[in-house]
mmCIF file of C-alpha atoms in Angstrom:
data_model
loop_
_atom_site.group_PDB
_atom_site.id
_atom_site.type_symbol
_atom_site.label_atom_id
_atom_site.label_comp_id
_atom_site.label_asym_id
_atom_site.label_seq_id
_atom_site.Cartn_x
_atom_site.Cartn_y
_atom_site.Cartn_z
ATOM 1 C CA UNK A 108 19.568 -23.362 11.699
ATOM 2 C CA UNK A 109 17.119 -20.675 13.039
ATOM 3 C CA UNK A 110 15.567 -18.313 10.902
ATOM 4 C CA UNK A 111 16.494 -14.649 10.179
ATOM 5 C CA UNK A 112 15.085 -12.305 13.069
ATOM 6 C CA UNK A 113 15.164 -8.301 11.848
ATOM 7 C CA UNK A 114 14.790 -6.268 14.967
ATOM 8 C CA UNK A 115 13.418 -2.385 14.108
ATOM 9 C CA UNK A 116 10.849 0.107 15.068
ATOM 10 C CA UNK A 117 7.454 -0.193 13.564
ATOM 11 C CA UNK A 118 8.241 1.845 10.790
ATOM 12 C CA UNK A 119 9.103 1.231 6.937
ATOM 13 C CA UNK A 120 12.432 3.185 7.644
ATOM 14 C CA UNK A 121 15.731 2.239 7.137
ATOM 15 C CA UNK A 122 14.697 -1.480 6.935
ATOM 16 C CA UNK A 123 12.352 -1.436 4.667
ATOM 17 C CA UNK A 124 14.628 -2.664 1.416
ATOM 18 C CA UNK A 125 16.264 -5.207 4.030
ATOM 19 C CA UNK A 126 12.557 -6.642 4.028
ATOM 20 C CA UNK A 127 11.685 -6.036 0.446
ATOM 21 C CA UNK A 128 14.665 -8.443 -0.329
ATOM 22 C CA UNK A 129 13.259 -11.085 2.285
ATOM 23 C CA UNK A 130 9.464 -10.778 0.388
ATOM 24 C CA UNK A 131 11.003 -10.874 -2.664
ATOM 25 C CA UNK A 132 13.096 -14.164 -2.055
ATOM 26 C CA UNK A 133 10.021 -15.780 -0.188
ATOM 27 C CA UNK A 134 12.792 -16.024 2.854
ATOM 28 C CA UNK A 135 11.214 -17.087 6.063
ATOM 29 C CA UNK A 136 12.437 -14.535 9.162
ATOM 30 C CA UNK A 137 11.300 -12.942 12.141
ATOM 31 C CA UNK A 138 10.177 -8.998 11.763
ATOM 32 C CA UNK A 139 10.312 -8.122 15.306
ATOM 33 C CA UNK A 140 9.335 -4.914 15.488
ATOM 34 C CA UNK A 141 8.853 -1.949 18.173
ATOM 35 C CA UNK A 142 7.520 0.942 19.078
ATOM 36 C CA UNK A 143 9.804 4.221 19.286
ATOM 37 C CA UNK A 144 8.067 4.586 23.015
ATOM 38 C CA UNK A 145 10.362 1.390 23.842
ATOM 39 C CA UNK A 146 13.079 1.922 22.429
ATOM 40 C CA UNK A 147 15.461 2.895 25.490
ATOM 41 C CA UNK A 148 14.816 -0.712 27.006
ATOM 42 C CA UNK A 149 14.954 -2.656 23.953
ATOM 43 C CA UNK A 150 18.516 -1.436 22.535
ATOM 44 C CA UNK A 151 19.200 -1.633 26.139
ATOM 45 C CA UNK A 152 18.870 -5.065 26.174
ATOM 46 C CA UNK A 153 20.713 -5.456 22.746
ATOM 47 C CA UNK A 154 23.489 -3.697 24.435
ATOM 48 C CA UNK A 155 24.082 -5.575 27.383
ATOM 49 C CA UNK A 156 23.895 -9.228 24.747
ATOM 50 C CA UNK A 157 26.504 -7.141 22.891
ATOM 51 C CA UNK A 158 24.520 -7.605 19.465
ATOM 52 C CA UNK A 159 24.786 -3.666 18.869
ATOM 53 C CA UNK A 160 28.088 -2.524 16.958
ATOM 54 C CA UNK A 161 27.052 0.761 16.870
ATOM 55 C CA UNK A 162 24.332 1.013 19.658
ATOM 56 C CA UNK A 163 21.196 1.331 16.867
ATOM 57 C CA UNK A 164 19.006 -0.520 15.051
ATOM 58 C CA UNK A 165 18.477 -2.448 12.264
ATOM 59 C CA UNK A 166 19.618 -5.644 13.826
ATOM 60 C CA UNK A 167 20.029 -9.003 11.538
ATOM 61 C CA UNK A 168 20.382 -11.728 13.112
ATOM 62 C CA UNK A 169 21.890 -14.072 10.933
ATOM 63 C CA UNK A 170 24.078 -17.061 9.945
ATOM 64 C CA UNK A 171 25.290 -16.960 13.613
ATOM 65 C CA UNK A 172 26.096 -12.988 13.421
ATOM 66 C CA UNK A 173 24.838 -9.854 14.420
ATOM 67 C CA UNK A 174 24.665 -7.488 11.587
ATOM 68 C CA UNK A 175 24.120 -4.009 12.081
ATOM 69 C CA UNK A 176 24.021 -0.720 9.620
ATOM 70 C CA UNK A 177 21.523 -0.759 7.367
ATOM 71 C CA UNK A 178 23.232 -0.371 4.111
ATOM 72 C CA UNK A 179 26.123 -2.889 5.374
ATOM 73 C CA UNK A 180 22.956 -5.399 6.170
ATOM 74 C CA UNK A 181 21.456 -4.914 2.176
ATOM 75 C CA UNK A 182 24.394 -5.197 1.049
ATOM 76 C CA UNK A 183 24.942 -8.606 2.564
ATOM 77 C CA UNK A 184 21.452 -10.375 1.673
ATOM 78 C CA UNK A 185 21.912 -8.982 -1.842
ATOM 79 C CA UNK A 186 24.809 -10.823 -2.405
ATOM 80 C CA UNK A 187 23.602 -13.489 -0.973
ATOM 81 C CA UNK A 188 20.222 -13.420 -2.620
ATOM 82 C CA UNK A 189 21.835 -12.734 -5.910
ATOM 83 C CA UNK A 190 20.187 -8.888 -5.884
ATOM 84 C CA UNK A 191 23.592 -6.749 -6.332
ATOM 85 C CA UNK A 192 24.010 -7.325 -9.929
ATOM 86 C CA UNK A 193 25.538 -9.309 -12.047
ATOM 87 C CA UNK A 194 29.369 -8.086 -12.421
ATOM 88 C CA UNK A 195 31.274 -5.558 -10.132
ATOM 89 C CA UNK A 196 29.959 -2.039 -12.480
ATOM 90 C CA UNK A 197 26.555 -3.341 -11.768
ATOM 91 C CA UNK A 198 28.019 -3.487 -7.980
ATOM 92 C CA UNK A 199 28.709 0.076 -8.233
ATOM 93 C CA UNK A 200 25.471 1.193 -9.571
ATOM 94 C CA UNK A 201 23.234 -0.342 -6.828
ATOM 95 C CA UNK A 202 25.784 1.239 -4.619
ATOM 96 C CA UNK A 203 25.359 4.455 -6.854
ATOM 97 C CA UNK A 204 21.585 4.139 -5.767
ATOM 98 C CA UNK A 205 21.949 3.592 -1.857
ATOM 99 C CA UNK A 206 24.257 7.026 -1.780
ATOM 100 C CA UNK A 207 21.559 8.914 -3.583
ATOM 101 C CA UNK A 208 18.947 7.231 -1.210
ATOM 102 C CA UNK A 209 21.084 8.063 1.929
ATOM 103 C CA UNK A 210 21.738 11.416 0.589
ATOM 104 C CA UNK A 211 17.984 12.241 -0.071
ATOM 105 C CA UNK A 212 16.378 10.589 2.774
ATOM 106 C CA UNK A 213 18.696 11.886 5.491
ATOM 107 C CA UNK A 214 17.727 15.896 4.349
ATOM 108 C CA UNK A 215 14.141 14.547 4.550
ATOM 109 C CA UNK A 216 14.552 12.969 8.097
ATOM 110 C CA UNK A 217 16.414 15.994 9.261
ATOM 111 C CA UNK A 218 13.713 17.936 7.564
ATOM 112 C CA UNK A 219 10.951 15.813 9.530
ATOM 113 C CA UNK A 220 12.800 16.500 13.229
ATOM 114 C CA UNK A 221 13.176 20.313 12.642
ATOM 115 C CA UNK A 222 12.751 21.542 15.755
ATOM 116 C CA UNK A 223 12.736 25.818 14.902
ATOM 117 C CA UNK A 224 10.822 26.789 11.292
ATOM 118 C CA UNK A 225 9.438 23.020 10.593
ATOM 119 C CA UNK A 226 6.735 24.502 8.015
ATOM 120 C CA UNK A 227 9.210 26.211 6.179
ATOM 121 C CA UNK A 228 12.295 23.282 6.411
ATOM 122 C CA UNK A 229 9.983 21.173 4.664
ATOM 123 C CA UNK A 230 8.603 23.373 2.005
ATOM 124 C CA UNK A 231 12.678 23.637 1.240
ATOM 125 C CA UNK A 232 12.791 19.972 1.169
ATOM 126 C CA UNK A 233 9.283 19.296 -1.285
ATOM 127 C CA UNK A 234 9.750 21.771 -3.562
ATOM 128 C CA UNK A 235 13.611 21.970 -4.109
ATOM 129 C CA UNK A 236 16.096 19.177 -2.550
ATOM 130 C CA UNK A 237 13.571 16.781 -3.305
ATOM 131 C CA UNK A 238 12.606 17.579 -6.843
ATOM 132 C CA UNK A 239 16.879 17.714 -7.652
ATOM 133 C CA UNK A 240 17.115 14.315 -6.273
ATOM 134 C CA UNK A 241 14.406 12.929 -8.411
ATOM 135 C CA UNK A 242 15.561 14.674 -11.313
ATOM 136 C CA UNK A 243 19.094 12.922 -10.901
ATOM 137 C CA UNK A 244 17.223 9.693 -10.542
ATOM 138 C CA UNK A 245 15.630 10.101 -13.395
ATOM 139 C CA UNK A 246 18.018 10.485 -15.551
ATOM 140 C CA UNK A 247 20.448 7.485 -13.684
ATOM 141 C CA UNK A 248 17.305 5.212 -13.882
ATOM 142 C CA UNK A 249 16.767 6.366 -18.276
ATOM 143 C CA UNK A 250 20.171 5.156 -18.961
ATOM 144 C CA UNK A 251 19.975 1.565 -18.498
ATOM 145 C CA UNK A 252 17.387 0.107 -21.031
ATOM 146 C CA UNK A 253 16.116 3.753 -21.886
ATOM 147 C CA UNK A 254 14.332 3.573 -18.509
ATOM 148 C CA UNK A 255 12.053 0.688 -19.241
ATOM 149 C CA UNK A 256 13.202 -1.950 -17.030
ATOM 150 C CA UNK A 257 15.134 -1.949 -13.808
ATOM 151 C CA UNK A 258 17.464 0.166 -12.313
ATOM 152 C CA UNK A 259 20.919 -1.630 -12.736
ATOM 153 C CA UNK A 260 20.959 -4.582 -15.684
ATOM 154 C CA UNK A 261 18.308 -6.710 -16.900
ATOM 155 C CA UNK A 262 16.728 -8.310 -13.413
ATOM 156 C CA UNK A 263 15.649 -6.977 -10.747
ATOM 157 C CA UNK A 264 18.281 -5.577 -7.822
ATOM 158 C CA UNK A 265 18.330 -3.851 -4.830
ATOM 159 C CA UNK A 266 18.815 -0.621 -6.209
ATOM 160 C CA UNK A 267 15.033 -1.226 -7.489
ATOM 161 C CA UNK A 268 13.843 -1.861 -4.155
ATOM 162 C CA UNK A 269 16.599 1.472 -2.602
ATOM 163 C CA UNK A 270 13.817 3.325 -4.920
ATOM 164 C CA UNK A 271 10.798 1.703 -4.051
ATOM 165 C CA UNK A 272 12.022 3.047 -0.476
ATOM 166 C CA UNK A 273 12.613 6.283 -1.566
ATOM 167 C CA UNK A 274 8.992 6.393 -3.326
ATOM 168 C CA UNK A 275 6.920 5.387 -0.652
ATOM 169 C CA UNK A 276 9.174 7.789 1.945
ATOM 170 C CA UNK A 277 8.062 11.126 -0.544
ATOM 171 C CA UNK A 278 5.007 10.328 -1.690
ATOM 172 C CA UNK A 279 3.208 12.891 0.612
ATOM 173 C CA UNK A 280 5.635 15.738 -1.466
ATOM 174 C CA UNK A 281 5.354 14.096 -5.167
ATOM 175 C CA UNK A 282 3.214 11.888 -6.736
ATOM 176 C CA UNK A 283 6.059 11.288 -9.173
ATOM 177 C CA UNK A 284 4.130 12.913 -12.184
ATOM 178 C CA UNK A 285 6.939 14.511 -13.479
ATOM 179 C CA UNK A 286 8.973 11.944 -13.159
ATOM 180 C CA UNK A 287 7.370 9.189 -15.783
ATOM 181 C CA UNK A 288 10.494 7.219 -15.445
ATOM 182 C CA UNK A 289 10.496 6.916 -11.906
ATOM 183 C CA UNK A 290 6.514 6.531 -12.030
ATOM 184 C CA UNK A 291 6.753 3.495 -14.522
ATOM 185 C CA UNK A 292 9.068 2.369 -12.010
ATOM 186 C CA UNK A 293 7.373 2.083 -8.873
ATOM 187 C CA UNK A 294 4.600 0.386 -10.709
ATOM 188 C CA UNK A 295 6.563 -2.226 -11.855
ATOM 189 C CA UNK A 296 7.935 -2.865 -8.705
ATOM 190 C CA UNK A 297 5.484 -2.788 -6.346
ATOM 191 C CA UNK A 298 3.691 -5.244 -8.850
ATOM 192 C CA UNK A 299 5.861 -7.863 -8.788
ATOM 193 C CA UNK A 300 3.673 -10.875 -7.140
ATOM 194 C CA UNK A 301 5.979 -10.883 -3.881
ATOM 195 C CA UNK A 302 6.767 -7.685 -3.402
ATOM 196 C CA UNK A 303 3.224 -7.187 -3.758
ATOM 197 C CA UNK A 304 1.907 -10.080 -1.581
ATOM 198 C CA UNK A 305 3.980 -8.336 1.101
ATOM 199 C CA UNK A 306 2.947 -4.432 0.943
ATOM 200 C CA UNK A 307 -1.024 -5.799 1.460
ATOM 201 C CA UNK A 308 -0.020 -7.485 4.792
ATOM 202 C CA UNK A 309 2.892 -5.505 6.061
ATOM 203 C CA UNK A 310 1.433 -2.889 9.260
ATOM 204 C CA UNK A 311 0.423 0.562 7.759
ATOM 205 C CA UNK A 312 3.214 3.013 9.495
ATOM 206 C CA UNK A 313 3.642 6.684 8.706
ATOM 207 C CA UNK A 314 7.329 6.362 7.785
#
């Protein structure tokens, strides 16, 4: 059977968790990434091999299908990698996470493409969506375990790696120092030996 291939631009992005999962579970695939200056002829070429549900990227090729949506493709390798939690209210809570991630990162995307008052759209954004969203987080994340170990159960799950996204997408707007929680957090997480291993070698994108 051929290995995974994950087809996205050469940014962190909306795949980024897909591939935390993969370093985390040491799974041998095929990041094929590309710029945003190609991206016309490669979904063009994803569309015409009829790979492209929804005509966009991420693409996972896998287990003889073409998965597309982001959150659909997580979702997939998490229960297939045992990352989604251990019962069906730990299901919800990961899911809990990806909403708040979708939620937040879409106002910072649209925030990021402003086209009229950009300067201004993301001062909005830094000093008042995002500090709510963080605040909720912090609080979801402080009442399993008091905040001291993951963010659903007692092992890791893809919500932790949902908010290793998130971290790494904001960090130019908060340094998370108000946020101890969430600070602890990322430090465990990004210290974990694979997730780790892979953040030194991955390519150094600005989203």
């Amino acid at each position: 059977m051929s290995k995974p291939k994950l087809t996205y631009f050469n940014v962190r992005g909306r795949a980024e968790y897909i591939r935390y999962i993969f370093a985390e579970k040491q799974v041998d695939y095929e990041d094929s990434r590309f710029q945003y200056a190609d991206k016309d002829q490669v979904l063009a070429v994803l569309r015409e091999q009829g790979k492209l549900d929804f005509h966009q990227v991420p693409l996972l090729e896998i287990d003889g299908h073409n998965l597309v949506q982001s959150y659909a493709i997580s979702s997939y390798l998490a229960r297939q990698y045992n990352l989604y939690g251990k019962d069906i209210y730990e299901n919800y809570l990961v899911d809990a996470i990806s909403g708040a991630y979708n939620d937040t990162i879409t106002e910072y995307y649209q925030s990021f493409i402003a086209k009229e008052n950009k300067d201004q759209v993301l001062k909005q954004f830094s000093e008042v969506t995002l500090p709510k969203w963080l605040g909720f987080l912090e609080k979801f994340l402080t009442r399993n375990n008091g905040g001291d170990g993951f963010a659903v159960g007692n092992d890791v799950t893809l919500g932790d790696f949902y908010l290793l996204a998130l971290y790494e997408a904001v960090e130019q707007f908060n340094n998370l120092a108000n946020y101890p929680k969430l600070a602890a957090h990322r430090e465990r997480i990004v210290n974990r030996p694979n997730i780790k291993a892979y953040r030194e070698k991955r390519p150094k994108t600005e989203l």
